[in-house]
Coordinates of C-alpha atoms in Angstrom, one line a residue:
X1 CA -70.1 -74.2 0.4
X2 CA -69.5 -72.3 -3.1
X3 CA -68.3 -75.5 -4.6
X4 CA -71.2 -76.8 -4.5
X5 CA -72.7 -75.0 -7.2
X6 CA -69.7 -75.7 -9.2
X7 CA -70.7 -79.7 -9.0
X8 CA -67.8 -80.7 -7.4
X9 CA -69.3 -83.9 -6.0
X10 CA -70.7 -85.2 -9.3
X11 CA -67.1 -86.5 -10.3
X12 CA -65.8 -88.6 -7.1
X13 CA -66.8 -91.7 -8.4
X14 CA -65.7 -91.4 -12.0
X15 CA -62.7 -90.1 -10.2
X16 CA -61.7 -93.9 -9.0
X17 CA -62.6 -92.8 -5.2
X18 CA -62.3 -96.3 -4.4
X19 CA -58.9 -96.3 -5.8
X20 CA -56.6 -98.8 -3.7
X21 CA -52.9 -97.5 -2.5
X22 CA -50.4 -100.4 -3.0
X23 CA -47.5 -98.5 -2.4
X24 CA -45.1 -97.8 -5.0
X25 CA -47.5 -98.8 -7.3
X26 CA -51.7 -97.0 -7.4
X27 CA -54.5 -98.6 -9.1
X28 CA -56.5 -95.9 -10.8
X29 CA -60.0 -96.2 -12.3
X30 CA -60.5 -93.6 -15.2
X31 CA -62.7 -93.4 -18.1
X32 CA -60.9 -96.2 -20.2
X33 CA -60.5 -98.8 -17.3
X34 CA -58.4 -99.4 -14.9
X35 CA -54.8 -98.7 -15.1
X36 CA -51.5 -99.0 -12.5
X37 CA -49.5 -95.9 -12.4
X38 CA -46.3 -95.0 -9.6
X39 CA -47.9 -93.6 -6.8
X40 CA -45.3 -90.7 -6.6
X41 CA -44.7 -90.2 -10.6
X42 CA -41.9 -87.8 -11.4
X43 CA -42.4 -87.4 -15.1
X44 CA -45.7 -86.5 -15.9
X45 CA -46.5 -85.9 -19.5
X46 CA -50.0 -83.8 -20.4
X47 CA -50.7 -85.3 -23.8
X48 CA -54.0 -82.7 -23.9
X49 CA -53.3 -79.1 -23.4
X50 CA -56.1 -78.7 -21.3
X51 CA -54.7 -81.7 -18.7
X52 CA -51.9 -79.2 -17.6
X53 CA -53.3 -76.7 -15.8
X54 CA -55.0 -79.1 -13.9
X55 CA -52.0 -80.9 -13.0
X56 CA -50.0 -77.6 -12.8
X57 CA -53.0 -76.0 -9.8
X58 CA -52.1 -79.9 -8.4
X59 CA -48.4 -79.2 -8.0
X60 CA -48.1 -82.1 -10.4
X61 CA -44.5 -82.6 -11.7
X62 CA -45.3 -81.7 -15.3
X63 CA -42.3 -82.1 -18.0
X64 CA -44.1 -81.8 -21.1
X65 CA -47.6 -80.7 -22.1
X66 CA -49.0 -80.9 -25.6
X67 CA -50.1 -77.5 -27.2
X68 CA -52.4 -76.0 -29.7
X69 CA -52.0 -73.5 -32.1
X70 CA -50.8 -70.3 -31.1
X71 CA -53.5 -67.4 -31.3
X72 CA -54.3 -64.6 -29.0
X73 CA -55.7 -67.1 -26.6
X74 CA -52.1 -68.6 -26.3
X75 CA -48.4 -67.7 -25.7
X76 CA -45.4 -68.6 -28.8
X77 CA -45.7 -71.8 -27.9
X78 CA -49.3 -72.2 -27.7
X79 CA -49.8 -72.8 -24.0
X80 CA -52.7 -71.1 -23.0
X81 CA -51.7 -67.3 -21.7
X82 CA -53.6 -67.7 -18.0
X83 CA -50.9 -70.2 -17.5
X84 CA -48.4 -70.4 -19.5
X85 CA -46.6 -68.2 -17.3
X86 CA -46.1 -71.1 -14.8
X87 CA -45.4 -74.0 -17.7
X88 CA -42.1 -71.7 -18.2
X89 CA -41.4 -71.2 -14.9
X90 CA -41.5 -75.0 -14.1
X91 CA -39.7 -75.8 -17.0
X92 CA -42.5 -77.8 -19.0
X93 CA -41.4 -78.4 -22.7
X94 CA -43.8 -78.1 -25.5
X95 CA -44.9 -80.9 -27.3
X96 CA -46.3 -80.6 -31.0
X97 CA -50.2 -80.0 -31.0
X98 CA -53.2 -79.7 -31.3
X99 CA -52.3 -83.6 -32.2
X100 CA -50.8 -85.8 -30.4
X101 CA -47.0 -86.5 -31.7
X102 CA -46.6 -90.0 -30.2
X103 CA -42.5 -89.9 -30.7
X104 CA -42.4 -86.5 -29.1
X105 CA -44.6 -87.8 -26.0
X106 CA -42.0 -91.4 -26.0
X107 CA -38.8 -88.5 -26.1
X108 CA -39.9 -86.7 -23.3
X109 CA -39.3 -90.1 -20.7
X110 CA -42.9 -90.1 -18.9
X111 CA -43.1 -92.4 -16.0
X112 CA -47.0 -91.3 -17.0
X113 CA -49.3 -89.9 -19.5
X114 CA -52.7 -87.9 -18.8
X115 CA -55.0 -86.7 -21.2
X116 CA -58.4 -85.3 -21.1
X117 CA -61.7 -87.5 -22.2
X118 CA -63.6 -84.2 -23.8
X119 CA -63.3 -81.1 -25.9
X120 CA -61.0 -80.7 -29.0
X121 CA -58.0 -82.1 -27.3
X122 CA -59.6 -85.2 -26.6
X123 CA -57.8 -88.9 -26.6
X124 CA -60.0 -91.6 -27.9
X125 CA -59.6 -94.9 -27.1
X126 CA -57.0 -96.1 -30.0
X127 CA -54.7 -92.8 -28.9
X128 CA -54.8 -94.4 -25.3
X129 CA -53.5 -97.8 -26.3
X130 CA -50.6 -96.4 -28.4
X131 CA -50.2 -94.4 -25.5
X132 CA -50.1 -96.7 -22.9
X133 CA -47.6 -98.3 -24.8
X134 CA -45.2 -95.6 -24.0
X135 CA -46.2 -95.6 -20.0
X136 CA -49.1 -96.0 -18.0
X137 CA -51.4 -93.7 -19.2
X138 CA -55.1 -92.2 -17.6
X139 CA -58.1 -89.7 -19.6
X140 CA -60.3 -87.9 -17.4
X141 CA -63.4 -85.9 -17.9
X142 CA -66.7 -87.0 -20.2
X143 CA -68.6 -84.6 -21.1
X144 CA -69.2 -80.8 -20.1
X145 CA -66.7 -81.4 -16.6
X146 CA -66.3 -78.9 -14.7
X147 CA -62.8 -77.4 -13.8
X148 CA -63.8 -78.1 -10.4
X149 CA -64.7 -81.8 -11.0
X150 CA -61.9 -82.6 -13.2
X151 CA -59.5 -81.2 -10.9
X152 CA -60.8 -83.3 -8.0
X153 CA -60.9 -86.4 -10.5
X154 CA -56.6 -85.5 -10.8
X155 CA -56.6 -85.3 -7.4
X156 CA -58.1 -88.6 -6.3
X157 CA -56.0 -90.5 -9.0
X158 CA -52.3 -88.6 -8.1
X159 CA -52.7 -88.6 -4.3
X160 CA -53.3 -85.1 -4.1
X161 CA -56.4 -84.7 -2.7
X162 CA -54.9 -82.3 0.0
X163 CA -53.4 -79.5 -2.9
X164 CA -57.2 -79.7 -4.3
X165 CA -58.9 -78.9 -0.6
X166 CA -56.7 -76.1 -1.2
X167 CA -57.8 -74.7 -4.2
X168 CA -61.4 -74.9 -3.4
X169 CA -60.4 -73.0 -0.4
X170 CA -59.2 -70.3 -2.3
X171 CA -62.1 -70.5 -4.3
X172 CA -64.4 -69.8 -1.4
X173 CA -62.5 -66.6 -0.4
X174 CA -62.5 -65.5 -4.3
X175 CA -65.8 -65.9 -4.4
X176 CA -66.5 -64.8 -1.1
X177 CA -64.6 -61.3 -1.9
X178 CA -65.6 -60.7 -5.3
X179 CA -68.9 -61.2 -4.4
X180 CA -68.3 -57.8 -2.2
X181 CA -67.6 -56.0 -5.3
X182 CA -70.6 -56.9 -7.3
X183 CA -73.9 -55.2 -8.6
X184 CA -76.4 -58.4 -9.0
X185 CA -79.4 -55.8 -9.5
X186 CA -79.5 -56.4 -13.1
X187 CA -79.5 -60.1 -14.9
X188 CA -77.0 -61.3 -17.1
X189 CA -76.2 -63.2 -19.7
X190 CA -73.2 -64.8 -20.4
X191 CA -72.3 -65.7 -24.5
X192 CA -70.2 -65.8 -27.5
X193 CA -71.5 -64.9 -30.7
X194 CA -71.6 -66.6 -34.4
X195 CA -72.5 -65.8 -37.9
X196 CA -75.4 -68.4 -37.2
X197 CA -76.7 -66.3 -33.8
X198 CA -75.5 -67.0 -30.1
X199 CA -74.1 -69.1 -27.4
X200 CA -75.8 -68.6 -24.5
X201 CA -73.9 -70.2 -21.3
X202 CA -76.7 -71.7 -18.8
X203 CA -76.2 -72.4 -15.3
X204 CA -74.1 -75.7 -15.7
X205 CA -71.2 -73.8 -17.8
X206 CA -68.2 -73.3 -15.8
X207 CA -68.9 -69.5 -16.5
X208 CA -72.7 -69.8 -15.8
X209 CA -71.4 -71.6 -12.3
X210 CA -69.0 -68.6 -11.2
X211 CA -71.8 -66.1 -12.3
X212 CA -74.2 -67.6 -10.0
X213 CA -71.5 -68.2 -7.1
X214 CA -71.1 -64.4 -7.1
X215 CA -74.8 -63.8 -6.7
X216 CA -75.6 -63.2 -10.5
X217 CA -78.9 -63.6 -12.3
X218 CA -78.7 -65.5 -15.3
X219 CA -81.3 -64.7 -18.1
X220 CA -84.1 -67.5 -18.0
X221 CA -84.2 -68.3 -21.9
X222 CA -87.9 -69.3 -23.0
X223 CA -87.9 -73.0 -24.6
X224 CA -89.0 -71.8 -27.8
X225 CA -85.8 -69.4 -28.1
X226 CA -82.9 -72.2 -28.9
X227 CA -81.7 -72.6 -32.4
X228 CA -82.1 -76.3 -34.7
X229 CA -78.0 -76.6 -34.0
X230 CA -76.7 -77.9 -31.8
X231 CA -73.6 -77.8 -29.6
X232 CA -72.7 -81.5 -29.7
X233 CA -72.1 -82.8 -26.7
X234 CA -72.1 -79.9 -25.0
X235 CA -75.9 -79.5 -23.0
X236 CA -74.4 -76.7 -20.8
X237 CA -74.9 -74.0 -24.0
X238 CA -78.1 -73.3 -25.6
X239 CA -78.0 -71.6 -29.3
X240 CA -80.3 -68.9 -29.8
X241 CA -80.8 -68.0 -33.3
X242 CA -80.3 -64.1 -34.5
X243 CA -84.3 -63.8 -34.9
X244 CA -84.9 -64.8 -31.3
X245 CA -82.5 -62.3 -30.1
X246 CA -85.1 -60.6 -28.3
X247 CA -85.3 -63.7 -25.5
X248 CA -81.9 -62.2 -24.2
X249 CA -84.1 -59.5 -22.4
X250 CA -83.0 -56.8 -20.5
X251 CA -79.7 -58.4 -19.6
X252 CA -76.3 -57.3 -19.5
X253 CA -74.1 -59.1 -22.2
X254 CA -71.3 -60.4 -21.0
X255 CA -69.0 -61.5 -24.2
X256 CA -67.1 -64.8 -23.5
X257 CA -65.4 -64.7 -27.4
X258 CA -61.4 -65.0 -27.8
X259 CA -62.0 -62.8 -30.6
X260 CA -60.7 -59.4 -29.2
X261 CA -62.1 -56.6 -26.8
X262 CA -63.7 -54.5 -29.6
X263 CA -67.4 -54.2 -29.1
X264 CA -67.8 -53.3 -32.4
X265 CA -66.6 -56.8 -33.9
X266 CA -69.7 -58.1 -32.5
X267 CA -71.9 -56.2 -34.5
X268 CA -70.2 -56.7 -37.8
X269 CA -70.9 -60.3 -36.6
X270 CA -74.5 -59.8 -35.3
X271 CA -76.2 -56.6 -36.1
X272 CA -79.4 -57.2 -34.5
X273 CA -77.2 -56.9 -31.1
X274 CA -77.3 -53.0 -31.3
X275 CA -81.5 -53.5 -30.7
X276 CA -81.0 -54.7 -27.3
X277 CA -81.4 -52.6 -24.4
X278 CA -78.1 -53.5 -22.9
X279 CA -76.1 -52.2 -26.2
X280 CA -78.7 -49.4 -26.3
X281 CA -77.7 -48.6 -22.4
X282 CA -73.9 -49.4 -22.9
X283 CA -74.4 -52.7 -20.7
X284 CA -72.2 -54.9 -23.1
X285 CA -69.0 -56.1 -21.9
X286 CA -66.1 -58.6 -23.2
X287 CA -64.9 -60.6 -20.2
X288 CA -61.2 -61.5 -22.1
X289 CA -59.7 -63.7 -24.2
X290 CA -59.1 -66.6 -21.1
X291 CA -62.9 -66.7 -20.0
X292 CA -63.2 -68.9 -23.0
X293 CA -61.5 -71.7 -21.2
X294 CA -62.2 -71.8 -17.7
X295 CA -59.6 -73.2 -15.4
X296 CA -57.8 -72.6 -11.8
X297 CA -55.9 -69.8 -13.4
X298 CA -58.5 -68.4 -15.6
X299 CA -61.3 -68.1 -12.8
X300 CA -59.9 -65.1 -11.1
X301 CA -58.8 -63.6 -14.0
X302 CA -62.5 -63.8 -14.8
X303 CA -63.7 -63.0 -11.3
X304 CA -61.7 -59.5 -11.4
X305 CA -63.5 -58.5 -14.8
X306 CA -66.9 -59.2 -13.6
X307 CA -66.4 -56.9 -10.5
X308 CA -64.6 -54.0 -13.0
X309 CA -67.6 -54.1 -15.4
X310 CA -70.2 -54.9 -13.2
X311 CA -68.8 -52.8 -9.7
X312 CA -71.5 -52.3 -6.7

């Protein structure tokens, strides 16, 4: 099964899969404890802007979702764009972002409050007392999670696991039929680029996961080729310094920046990109502003790129 490959079983357990029904009332396991929420909530608050689209794919009564700040990546109110279509059409109001407005959250009436555990939109612990203060409250996702997982953590903790057996349905036939559309002759490599060098997305990316799924090679990157910084947290990006450009082979480059669609942006960023064979052979491709951010509305925005740049 695709979903496999996108490590959906990793996050059952964190999920609270031994979560206990009692009724009106659900005992939930998440990465801050153990907390009791309504088992049917009707007010669902996003505090992290990257918590609503998982609760939007989930058919999640959403009524407010925080934001960030409004870019090309975003709509006016800086919901992210592969979405924010649906957040208007559902009615969700904007809260004040990227940081979390704790009187705007208590005005919106929650019956309860998710946030995400990871990423710049992250709620530490002393967010998630104040918080929980407000209504029961539960943060999801350590680490690099995949859209996938964190989707199926959602879904064991709201009682929706049915919604997400859904989605990973659809998943299969996306993959299934962009696969069709596909040249995998050539390998790729998936990155964003910095003024200290580039990003490369391994296998355990949420990008590096679809690319595989549709029967892409990734670029094996030597060990010697990663850069001194770091990416955090992150283990599921490798840096590659602009010296050791060469280790991106013969790849196609497949841009993942927000920064625009103009090729030529890249090179005022990193020269040494015009040596490569796959600038050199007009193999370079952006993949648009929403494969940044990868998500249940983002992946087959993503999926019908790959088959226009890279078409069998």
């Amino acid at each position: 099964m695709a979903l496999t490959a996108c490590g959906t079983g990793g996050g059952s357990e964190a999920a609270g899969a031994q979560d206990t029904d009692t009724g009106e009332i659900r005992a939930v396991t998440h990465i801050y404890g153990e907390t009791e929420i309504p088992a049917d909530p009707q007010s669902v608050v996003a505090v992290s802007v990257t918590a609503a689209p998982v609760l939007l794919s989930l058919d999640v009564p959403v009524v407010a979702a925080g934001t960030t700040t409004p870019s090309a990546l975003t709509d006016d109110n800086g919901f992210f764009a592969q979405w924010a279509p649906v957040a208007e059409e559902r009615g969700v109001e904007p809260l004040p972002g990227p940081e979390i407005s704790l009187e705007a959250v208590a005005a919106a009436g929650p019956d309860l409050i998710v946030g995400n555990g990871f990423g710049a939109d992250a709620v530490d612990e002393a967010t998630y007392e104040k918080l929980s203060e407000i209504a029961p409250t539960v943060v999801y996702g350590e680490g690099d999670v995949s859209w996938v997982d964190l989707t199926e953590q959602y879904a064991r903790a709201l009682d929706r696991t049915d919604r997400f057996e859904e989605i990973t349905g659809e998943y299969d036939a996306l993959v299934e039929e962009s696969a069709a559309r596909i040249s995998t002759e050539q390998p790729v490599a998936v990155l964003s680029v910095t003024p200290n060098g580039f990003n490369v997305f391994t296998a355990e990316s949420a990008q590096g996961r679809l690319a595989t799924d549709l029967g892409l090679t990734l670029q094996e990157l030597p060990e010697d080729a990663a850069a001194d910084s770091t990416q955090g947290a992150r283990t599921d990006i490798v840096g590659v310094a602009p010296e050791n450009a060469d280790a991106l082979g013969d790849a196609t480059l497949l841009f993942v920046n927000p920064q625009g669609d103009e090729l030529d942006s890249y090179l005022e960023t990193a020269p040494i990109l015009e040596s490569l064979p796959a600038w050199e052979d007009e193999r370079a491709f952006t993949l648009g502003p929403s494969s940044f951010r990868m998500d249940y509305y983002s992946v087959p925005l993503l999926a019908e790129r790959l088959t226009e740049v890279l078409p069998s």
